[in-house]
Coordinates of C-alpha atoms and ligand atoms in Angstrom, one line a residue:
X141 CA 44.1 -15.5 -83.3
X142 CA 44.3 -17.3 -80.2
X143 CA 45.6 -14.5 -78.2
X144 CA 42.8 -12.2 -79.6
X145 CA 40.2 -14.8 -78.5
X146 CA 41.9 -14.7 -75.1
X147 CA 41.7 -11.0 -75.2
X148 CA 38.0 -11.0 -75.9
X149 CA 37.3 -13.7 -73.3
X150 CA 39.2 -11.6 -70.8
X151 CA 37.2 -8.5 -71.9
X152 CA 33.9 -10.4 -71.5
X153 CA 34.9 -11.7 -68.2
X154 CA 35.8 -8.2 -66.8
X155 CA 32.6 -6.9 -68.3
X156 CA 30.8 -9.7 -66.3
X157 CA 32.6 -8.5 -63.1
X158 CA 31.6 -4.8 -63.8
X159 CA 28.1 -5.4 -65.1
X160 CA 26.4 -6.3 -62.0
X161 CA 27.5 -3.3 -60.2
X162 CA 26.8 -0.7 -62.9
X163 CA 23.6 -2.2 -64.0
X164 CA 22.1 -3.3 -60.7
X165 CA 23.4 -0.5 -58.4
X166 CA 20.9 0.7 -56.1
X167 CA 20.5 3.0 -53.2
X168 CA 20.6 2.1 -49.5
X169 CA 19.3 4.4 -47.0
X170 CA 20.5 3.3 -43.5
X171 CA 19.2 4.6 -40.2
X172 CA 21.7 4.6 -37.3
X173 CA 22.8 6.7 -34.4
X174 CA 26.6 6.5 -34.9
X175 CA 27.4 10.1 -34.8
X176 CA 30.2 10.3 -32.2
X177 CA 33.9 10.3 -33.4
X178 CA 34.4 6.7 -33.0
X179 CA 31.0 5.6 -34.1
X180 CA 31.2 7.8 -37.2
X181 CA 34.4 6.2 -38.3
X182 CA 32.9 2.7 -37.9
X183 CA 29.7 3.7 -39.9
X184 CA 32.0 5.1 -42.7
X185 CA 33.6 1.6 -43.1
X186 CA 30.2 0.3 -44.0
X187 CA 29.4 3.2 -46.3
X188 CA 32.7 2.8 -48.1
X189 CA 32.2 -0.8 -48.7
X190 CA 28.6 -0.3 -50.1
X191 CA 30.0 2.5 -52.3
X192 CA 32.8 0.2 -53.5
X193 CA 30.1 -2.1 -54.9
X194 CA 28.5 0.8 -56.7
X195 CA 25.7 1.4 -54.6
X196 CA 24.7 4.9 -53.3
X197 CA 24.6 5.3 -49.5
X198 CA 22.0 7.5 -48.1
X199 CA 22.9 8.3 -44.5
X200 CA 20.0 8.5 -42.1
X201 CA 21.9 9.4 -38.9
X202 CA 19.8 10.5 -36.0
X203 CA 22.1 11.7 -33.2
X204 CA 21.6 10.5 -29.6
X205 CA 23.5 7.7 -27.8
X206 CA 21.5 4.6 -27.0
X207 CA 19.2 5.4 -30.1
X208 CA 16.0 6.6 -28.4
X209 CA 15.8 9.5 -30.7
X210 CA 16.6 7.4 -33.7
X211 CA 13.8 5.0 -32.8
X212 CA 11.3 7.9 -32.6
X213 CA 12.2 9.2 -35.9
X214 CA 12.2 5.7 -37.5
X215 CA 8.5 5.2 -36.2
X216 CA 7.3 8.3 -37.8
X217 CA 9.0 7.5 -41.2
X218 CA 7.6 3.9 -41.2
X219 CA 4.2 5.0 -40.3
X220 CA 4.0 7.4 -43.1
X221 CA 5.0 4.5 -45.4
X222 CA 8.6 5.6 -46.1
X223 CA 10.8 3.5 -44.2
X224 CA 14.6 3.3 -44.9
X225 CA 16.2 0.1 -46.4
X226 CA 17.8 -0.8 -43.2
X227 CA 17.6 0.5 -39.6
X228 CA 19.6 -0.2 -36.5
X229 CA 17.1 -2.2 -34.4
X230 CA 18.1 -4.5 -31.7
X231 CA 17.0 -7.3 -29.7
X232 CA 13.4 -8.1 -29.1
X233 CA 12.4 -4.9 -31.0
X234 CA 13.3 -6.8 -34.1
X235 CA 10.5 -9.1 -33.6
X236 CA 8.1 -6.2 -32.7
X237 CA 8.9 -4.6 -36.2
X238 CA 8.6 -8.0 -38.0
X239 CA 5.1 -8.7 -36.1
X240 CA 3.8 -5.4 -37.7
X241 CA 4.8 -6.6 -41.1
X242 CA 7.5 -4.1 -42.0
X243 CA 10.4 -6.4 -42.5
X244 CA 11.6 -8.5 -45.3
X245 CA 13.2 -11.9 -45.2
X246 CA 16.9 -12.3 -45.9
X247 CA 16.7 -16.1 -46.3
X248 CA 18.5 -16.1 -49.7
X249 CA 21.5 -14.1 -48.5
X250 CA 21.6 -16.1 -45.2
X251 CA 21.6 -19.5 -46.8
X252 CA 24.0 -18.5 -49.4
X253 CA 26.5 -17.2 -46.8
X254 CA 25.6 -19.8 -44.2
X255 CA 24.6 -17.4 -41.5
X256 CA 23.5 -20.3 -39.2
X257 CA 27.0 -21.6 -39.1
X258 CA 28.7 -18.1 -38.7
X259 CA 26.7 -16.6 -35.8
X260 CA 26.2 -18.1 -32.4
X261 CA 22.5 -19.4 -32.0
X262 CA 21.9 -17.2 -29.1
X263 CA 22.3 -14.2 -31.5
X264 CA 20.8 -15.7 -34.7
X265 CA 17.6 -16.6 -32.8
X266 CA 17.1 -12.8 -32.1
X267 CA 17.6 -11.9 -35.8
X268 CA 14.8 -14.3 -37.0
X269 CA 11.1 -14.1 -37.1
X270 CA 9.1 -17.2 -37.9
X271 CA 12.3 -18.9 -38.6
X272 CA 13.6 -16.5 -41.2
X273 CA 16.4 -13.9 -40.9
X274 CA 14.9 -10.3 -41.0
X275 CA 17.9 -8.7 -39.4
X276 CA 21.7 -9.1 -39.7
X277 CA 24.0 -8.7 -36.6
X278 CA 26.9 -6.4 -36.9
X279 CA 29.0 -7.0 -33.7
X280 CA 29.1 -7.8 -30.0
X281 CA 29.6 -5.0 -27.6
X282 CA 30.3 -5.7 -23.9
X283 CA 28.5 -3.4 -21.7
X284 CA 30.0 -3.8 -18.3
X285 CA 33.4 -2.1 -18.8
X286 CA 35.3 0.5 -16.7
X287 CA 37.4 2.9 -18.7
X288 CA 40.4 4.3 -16.8
X289 CA 42.9 7.1 -17.0
X290 CA 46.1 5.5 -15.7
X291 CA 48.0 8.8 -15.1
X292 CA 45.3 10.0 -12.8
X293 CA 45.2 6.7 -11.0
X294 CA 49.1 6.8 -10.7
X295 CA 49.2 10.5 -9.5
X296 CA 46.7 9.7 -6.7
X297 CA 48.3 6.3 -6.0
X298 CA 45.3 4.1 -6.5
X299 CA 44.8 0.9 -8.4
X300 CA 41.9 0.0 -10.8
X301 CA 39.1 -1.2 -8.5
X302 CA 37.8 -4.8 -9.0
X303 CA 34.9 -4.6 -6.6
X304 CA 32.3 -2.1 -5.7
X305 CA 34.0 -1.7 -2.3
X306 CA 37.2 -1.0 -3.9
X307 CA 35.6 1.4 -6.2
X308 CA 34.1 3.5 -3.4
X309 CA 37.6 3.5 -1.6
X310 CA 39.4 4.6 -4.9
X311 CA 36.7 7.1 -5.7
X312 CA 37.0 8.8 -2.2
X313 CA 40.8 9.1 -2.8
X314 CA 40.3 10.5 -6.3
X315 CA 37.7 13.0 -5.1
X316 CA 40.0 14.1 -2.2
X317 CA 42.7 15.0 -4.8
X318 CA 40.2 17.2 -6.8
X319 CA 39.5 14.6 -9.6
X320 CA 36.0 13.6 -10.7
X321 CA 36.1 9.9 -9.9
X322 CA 33.3 8.9 -12.3
X323 CA 32.6 10.6 -15.7
X324 CA 29.0 10.4 -16.6
X325 CA 26.3 12.0 -18.6
X326 CA 22.9 12.4 -17.0
X327 CA 20.6 10.9 -19.7
X328 CA 18.3 8.0 -19.0
X329 CA 20.1 5.4 -21.1
X330 CA 23.4 6.3 -19.5
X331 CA 22.0 6.0 -15.9
X332 CA 20.4 2.7 -17.0
X333 CA 23.9 1.6 -18.3
X334 CA 25.6 2.2 -15.0
X335 CA 22.7 0.6 -13.0
X336 CA 23.0 -2.4 -15.4
X337 CA 26.7 -2.9 -14.4
X338 CA 25.8 -2.4 -10.6
X339 CA 22.9 -4.8 -10.9
X340 CA 25.2 -7.5 -12.5
X341 CA 27.8 -6.9 -9.7
X342 CA 25.2 -7.1 -6.9
X343 CA 22.9 -9.8 -8.3
X344 CA 25.3 -11.9 -10.3
X345 CA 24.4 -13.3 -13.7
X346 CA 21.7 -15.8 -12.6
X347 CA 19.6 -13.3 -10.6
X348 CA 20.3 -10.6 -13.3
X349 CA 18.8 -12.9 -15.8
X350 CA 15.8 -13.7 -13.5
X351 CA 15.2 -10.0 -12.9
X352 CA 15.6 -8.5 -16.5
X353 CA 15.0 -11.3 -18.8
X354 CA 12.4 -13.5 -16.9
X355 CA 11.0 -10.8 -14.9
X356 CA 10.8 -12.9 -11.8
X357 CA 9.2 -10.9 -9.0
X358 CA 11.1 -12.8 -6.3
X359 CA 14.2 -11.1 -7.6
X360 CA 12.6 -7.8 -8.8
X361 CA 10.9 -7.2 -5.6
X362 CA 13.6 -8.2 -3.1
X363 CA 16.0 -6.9 -0.7
X364 CA 18.7 -7.8 -3.1
X365 CA 17.2 -5.2 -5.6
X366 CA 17.1 -2.6 -2.7
X367 CA 20.7 -3.2 -2.3
X368 CA 21.3 -2.7 -6.1
X369 CA 19.6 0.7 -5.8
X370 CA 21.6 1.6 -2.6
X371 CA 24.8 0.7 -4.4
X372 CA 23.8 2.5 -7.5
X373 CA 23.1 5.6 -5.5
X374 CA 26.4 5.5 -4.0
X375 CA 28.2 5.0 -7.3
X376 CA 26.3 8.0 -8.8
X377 CA 27.5 10.2 -5.9
X378 CA 30.9 10.2 -7.4
X379 CA 29.6 11.9 -10.6
X380 CA 30.1 15.7 -10.8
X381 CA 27.3 18.2 -10.6
X382 CA 27.3 19.2 -14.2
X383 CA 26.4 15.8 -15.7
X384 CA 22.8 16.5 -16.5
X385 CA 22.3 15.9 -20.3
X386 CA 26.1 15.4 -21.0
X387 CA 26.6 13.1 -24.0
X388 CA 28.5 9.9 -23.2
X389 CA 31.3 10.7 -25.6
X390 CA 31.9 14.0 -23.7
X391 CA 32.2 12.0 -20.6
X392 CA 34.7 9.6 -22.2
X393 CA 36.7 12.9 -23.3
X394 CA 36.9 13.9 -19.6
X395 CA 38.6 10.5 -18.8
X396 CA 40.9 11.0 -21.9
X397 CA 41.9 14.5 -20.6
X398 CA 42.4 13.5 -17.0
X399 CA 39.6 15.6 -15.7
X400 CA 37.9 12.3 -14.6
X401 CA 39.4 9.1 -13.7
X402 CA 36.8 6.5 -14.8
X403 CA 33.7 5.7 -16.8
X404 CA 31.4 2.8 -16.7
X405 CA 30.2 2.5 -20.3
X406 CA 30.1 -0.2 -23.1
X407 CA 33.0 -0.6 -25.3
X408 CA 31.8 2.0 -27.9
X409 CA 33.6 4.2 -25.5
X410 CA 36.8 2.5 -26.6
X411 CA 36.2 3.7 -30.1
X412 CA 36.7 7.3 -28.8
X413 CA 40.1 6.4 -27.4
X414 CA 41.0 4.6 -30.8
X415 CA 39.8 7.6 -32.8
X416 CA 42.0 9.9 -30.8
X417 CA 44.9 7.5 -31.5
X418 CA 45.3 6.2 -28.0
X419 CA 46.6 2.8 -27.1
X420 CA 45.0 0.5 -24.5
X421 CA 47.3 -0.5 -21.6
X422 CA 49.2 2.8 -22.2
X423 CA 47.2 5.9 -22.7
X424 CA 43.9 4.2 -21.2
X425 CA 42.9 1.0 -19.5
X426 CA 39.9 -1.2 -19.9
X427 CA 38.7 -3.4 -17.0
X428 CA 35.5 -5.2 -16.1
X429 CA 33.1 -2.9 -14.4
X430 CA 33.7 -3.4 -10.5
X431 CA 32.4 -6.6 -9.3
X432 CA 31.6 -8.2 -12.7
X433 CA 35.0 -9.8 -13.7
X434 CA 34.4 -12.9 -15.8
X435 CA 30.8 -11.9 -16.6
X436 CA 29.6 -10.2 -19.8
X437 CA 26.5 -8.2 -20.5
X438 CA 26.2 -8.3 -24.3
X439 CA 24.6 -5.8 -26.6
X440 CA 24.5 -6.8 -30.3
X441 CA 24.0 -4.2 -32.9
X442 CA 22.0 -5.2 -35.9
X443 CA 20.2 -3.9 -39.0
X444 CA 16.7 -5.0 -39.7
X445 CA 15.8 -4.8 -43.3
X446 CA 12.5 -3.2 -44.4
X447 CA 10.3 -4.4 -47.3
X448 CA 11.0 -2.3 -50.4
X449 CA 9.6 -2.2 -53.9
X450 CA 12.4 -1.0 -56.1
X451 CA 14.3 -4.0 -57.4
X452 CA 17.8 -2.3 -57.5
X453 CA 17.4 -1.0 -53.9
X454 CA 16.3 -4.5 -52.9
X455 CA 19.6 -5.9 -54.4
X456 CA 21.6 -3.1 -52.6
X457 CA 19.8 -4.0 -49.4
X458 CA 20.9 -7.7 -49.9
X459 CA 24.4 -6.6 -50.7
X460 CA 24.4 -4.6 -47.4
X461 CA 23.4 -7.7 -45.5
X462 CA 26.1 -9.8 -47.2
X463 CA 28.6 -7.1 -46.7
X464 CA 28.1 -6.9 -42.9
X465 CA 29.1 -10.5 -42.3
X466 CA 32.2 -10.5 -44.7
X467 CA 35.4 -11.1 -42.6
X468 CA 37.0 -7.9 -44.1
X469 CA 34.1 -5.8 -42.8
X470 CA 33.8 -7.5 -39.4
X471 CA 37.5 -6.7 -38.8
X472 CA 37.6 -3.2 -40.1
X473 CA 34.3 -2.1 -38.6
X474 CA 34.8 -3.7 -35.1
X475 CA 38.4 -2.3 -34.8
X476 CA 36.7 1.1 -35.3
X477 CA 33.6 0.5 -33.3
X478 CA 35.1 -1.0 -30.1
X479 CA 33.2 -4.1 -30.2
X480 CA 34.2 -7.7 -31.3
X481 CA 33.1 -9.5 -34.4
X482 CA 29.8 -11.4 -34.4
X483 CA 31.3 -14.2 -36.5
X484 CA 32.7 -16.9 -34.4
X485 CA 35.5 -17.9 -36.7
X486 CA 37.5 -14.6 -36.8
X487 CA 41.1 -14.2 -36.1
X488 CA 41.5 -11.8 -33.2
X489 CA 45.2 -11.2 -33.9
X490 CA 44.6 -7.8 -35.5
X491 CA 42.5 -6.6 -32.6
X492 CA 43.7 -4.6 -29.5
X493 CA 44.2 -6.0 -26.1
X494 CA 40.7 -4.9 -24.9
X495 CA 39.0 -6.4 -27.8
X496 CA 41.0 -9.8 -27.2
X497 CA 40.0 -9.7 -23.6
X498 CA 36.4 -9.0 -24.6
X499 CA 36.4 -12.0 -26.9
X500 CA 38.0 -14.3 -24.2
X501 CA 35.3 -13.3 -21.8
X502 CA 32.5 -13.6 -24.2
X503 CA 33.5 -17.3 -24.8
X504 CA 34.4 -18.2 -21.2
X505 CA 31.1 -16.6 -19.9
X506 CA 29.0 -18.4 -22.5
X507 CA 30.4 -21.6 -21.1
X508 CA 30.0 -20.8 -17.5
X509 CA 26.7 -18.9 -17.4
X510 CA 28.2 -15.4 -16.9
X511 CA 26.8 -14.2 -20.3
X512 CA 23.8 -12.1 -19.9
X513 CA 21.8 -9.9 -22.4
X514 CA 22.0 -6.3 -21.5
X515 CA 18.7 -4.9 -20.5
X516 CA 19.9 -1.2 -20.9
X517 CA 20.7 -2.0 -24.6
X518 CA 17.5 -3.6 -25.6
X519 CA 18.7 -7.2 -25.7
X520 CA 16.9 -8.6 -22.5
X521 CA 13.4 -7.4 -22.8
X522 CA 10.7 -5.7 -24.7
X523 CA 11.2 -2.0 -25.5
X524 CA 8.1 -1.3 -23.5
X525 CA 9.5 -2.9 -20.2
X526 CA 12.8 -1.4 -20.8
X527 CA 11.3 2.0 -21.0
X528 CA 9.5 1.4 -17.8
X529 CA 12.7 0.3 -16.1
X530 CA 14.6 3.5 -17.5
X531 CA 12.0 5.7 -16.0
X532 CA 12.4 4.2 -12.6
X533 CA 16.2 4.2 -12.7
X534 CA 16.5 7.8 -14.0
X535 CA 13.9 9.2 -11.5
X536 CA 15.8 7.6 -8.8
X537 CA 19.2 8.8 -10.1
X538 CA 17.8 12.4 -10.2
X539 CA 15.9 12.2 -6.9
X540 CA 17.0 14.6 -4.0
X541 CA 15.9 12.0 -1.6
X542 CA 16.6 8.6 -3.2
X543 CA 14.8 5.7 -1.4
X544 CA 16.0 2.2 -2.4
X545 CA 13.1 0.2 -0.8
X546 CA 10.3 2.5 -2.3
X547 CA 12.0 2.5 -5.7
X548 CA 12.2 -1.4 -5.7
X549 CA 8.5 -1.3 -5.3
X550 CA 8.1 1.1 -8.1
X551 CA 10.3 -1.1 -10.2
X552 CA 8.2 -4.1 -9.6
X553 CA 5.0 -2.4 -10.3
X554 CA 6.4 -0.8 -13.4
X555 CA 7.5 -4.1 -14.9
X556 CA 4.4 -5.8 -14.0
X557 CA 2.3 -3.1 -15.6
X558 CA 4.2 -3.6 -18.9
X559 CA 4.1 -7.3 -19.0
Ligands
GAL18 C1 24.3 1.4 -27.9 C2 24.7 0.9 -29.4 C3 26.1 1.1 -29.6 C4 26.5 2.6 -29.3 C5 25.8 3.2 -28.1 C6 26.0 4.6 -28.0 O1 23.0 1.2 -27.8 O2 24.5 -0.4 -29.3 O3 26.4 0.8 -31.0 O4 26.2 3.4 -30.4 O5 24.5 2.8 -28.0 O6 25.4 5.4 -28.9

């Protein structure tokens, strides 16, 4: 009798465990732009964890690095009254969407999971609107990285450059031996990503912040900025002639195959090496972008949550938010994505040496002022000002007759017009 009772109790308990999934399963449509090999593996981790909870994942992937195309599609879907449950929206754009009334509060989940304790305030502030969480952060990407093919460097007899001057020297030697020194794709966001790293190297974190966060005209319209453009021009002269329109992961592939020696790109590039089964320190190297050692331009991916009406879909949406901050997800996803966890309490033992180096620099730079939000990935300024900077940078990169002084003036007026 007793054992029968135990049996029923066990059955009832397992029903309780099963019931919430089967009864309350919902659909979660997620907009993102993670379509490269490495990115897709990371996205799959999230999809899998949602499906394991009984929910249906509706993939809303819009290809295009940096997410410009995804944002355009999102706007038209939202305007027509049919937004997805979650969309990869970053930085100040989160507030822009919240102000328009599209987003829903995640306070219940956030309280329950104690988000304020898990996430650094610098990041949680960006996720909130009027004091309430409306987005959940996924990771921390470092933008100022250099990806290197060590075989090519060995063959040419050069070392990984640590300053821009060293970079120019090394690049000359690589070029003389018939290698493409810098793999790059000629797309505005990629031009801006390289410019971002050169600006950090030339300006240092304090002036970088003044220029791209505070929009201080004394820094934006200065000789220093002219020098940033001049150095950027020189860096870009080591890119091959076929770069126009090339995707960033194709450029990473060129480094992998030894056609090119280096790439300046955020650590989503590492995901491509990981997906190809390569090991850092052996098959490829990660180093700070020249001149930026110890500094860290951060880029935080996050999902903003839209207001929905279907109760089950709301439940799925909350489960999505909760899942993203679970330690298991943080490890699995970030190992595949190339980034580091956004939770501050994670054990980095299971991560590769590049991720460990990234975490170390993230922490040391947040103590010594070297941590800055990346303007090229939407963390430093409004989407409007970012767009203006992109235009100026990309026109300069594509100009037959680039003029740093004139372009500095253009940058100043472009930013001013958007403020
Ligand atoms: C960044 C994004 C990364 C990565 C990259 C290339 O803006 O934060 O997650 O996807 O674009 O697509």
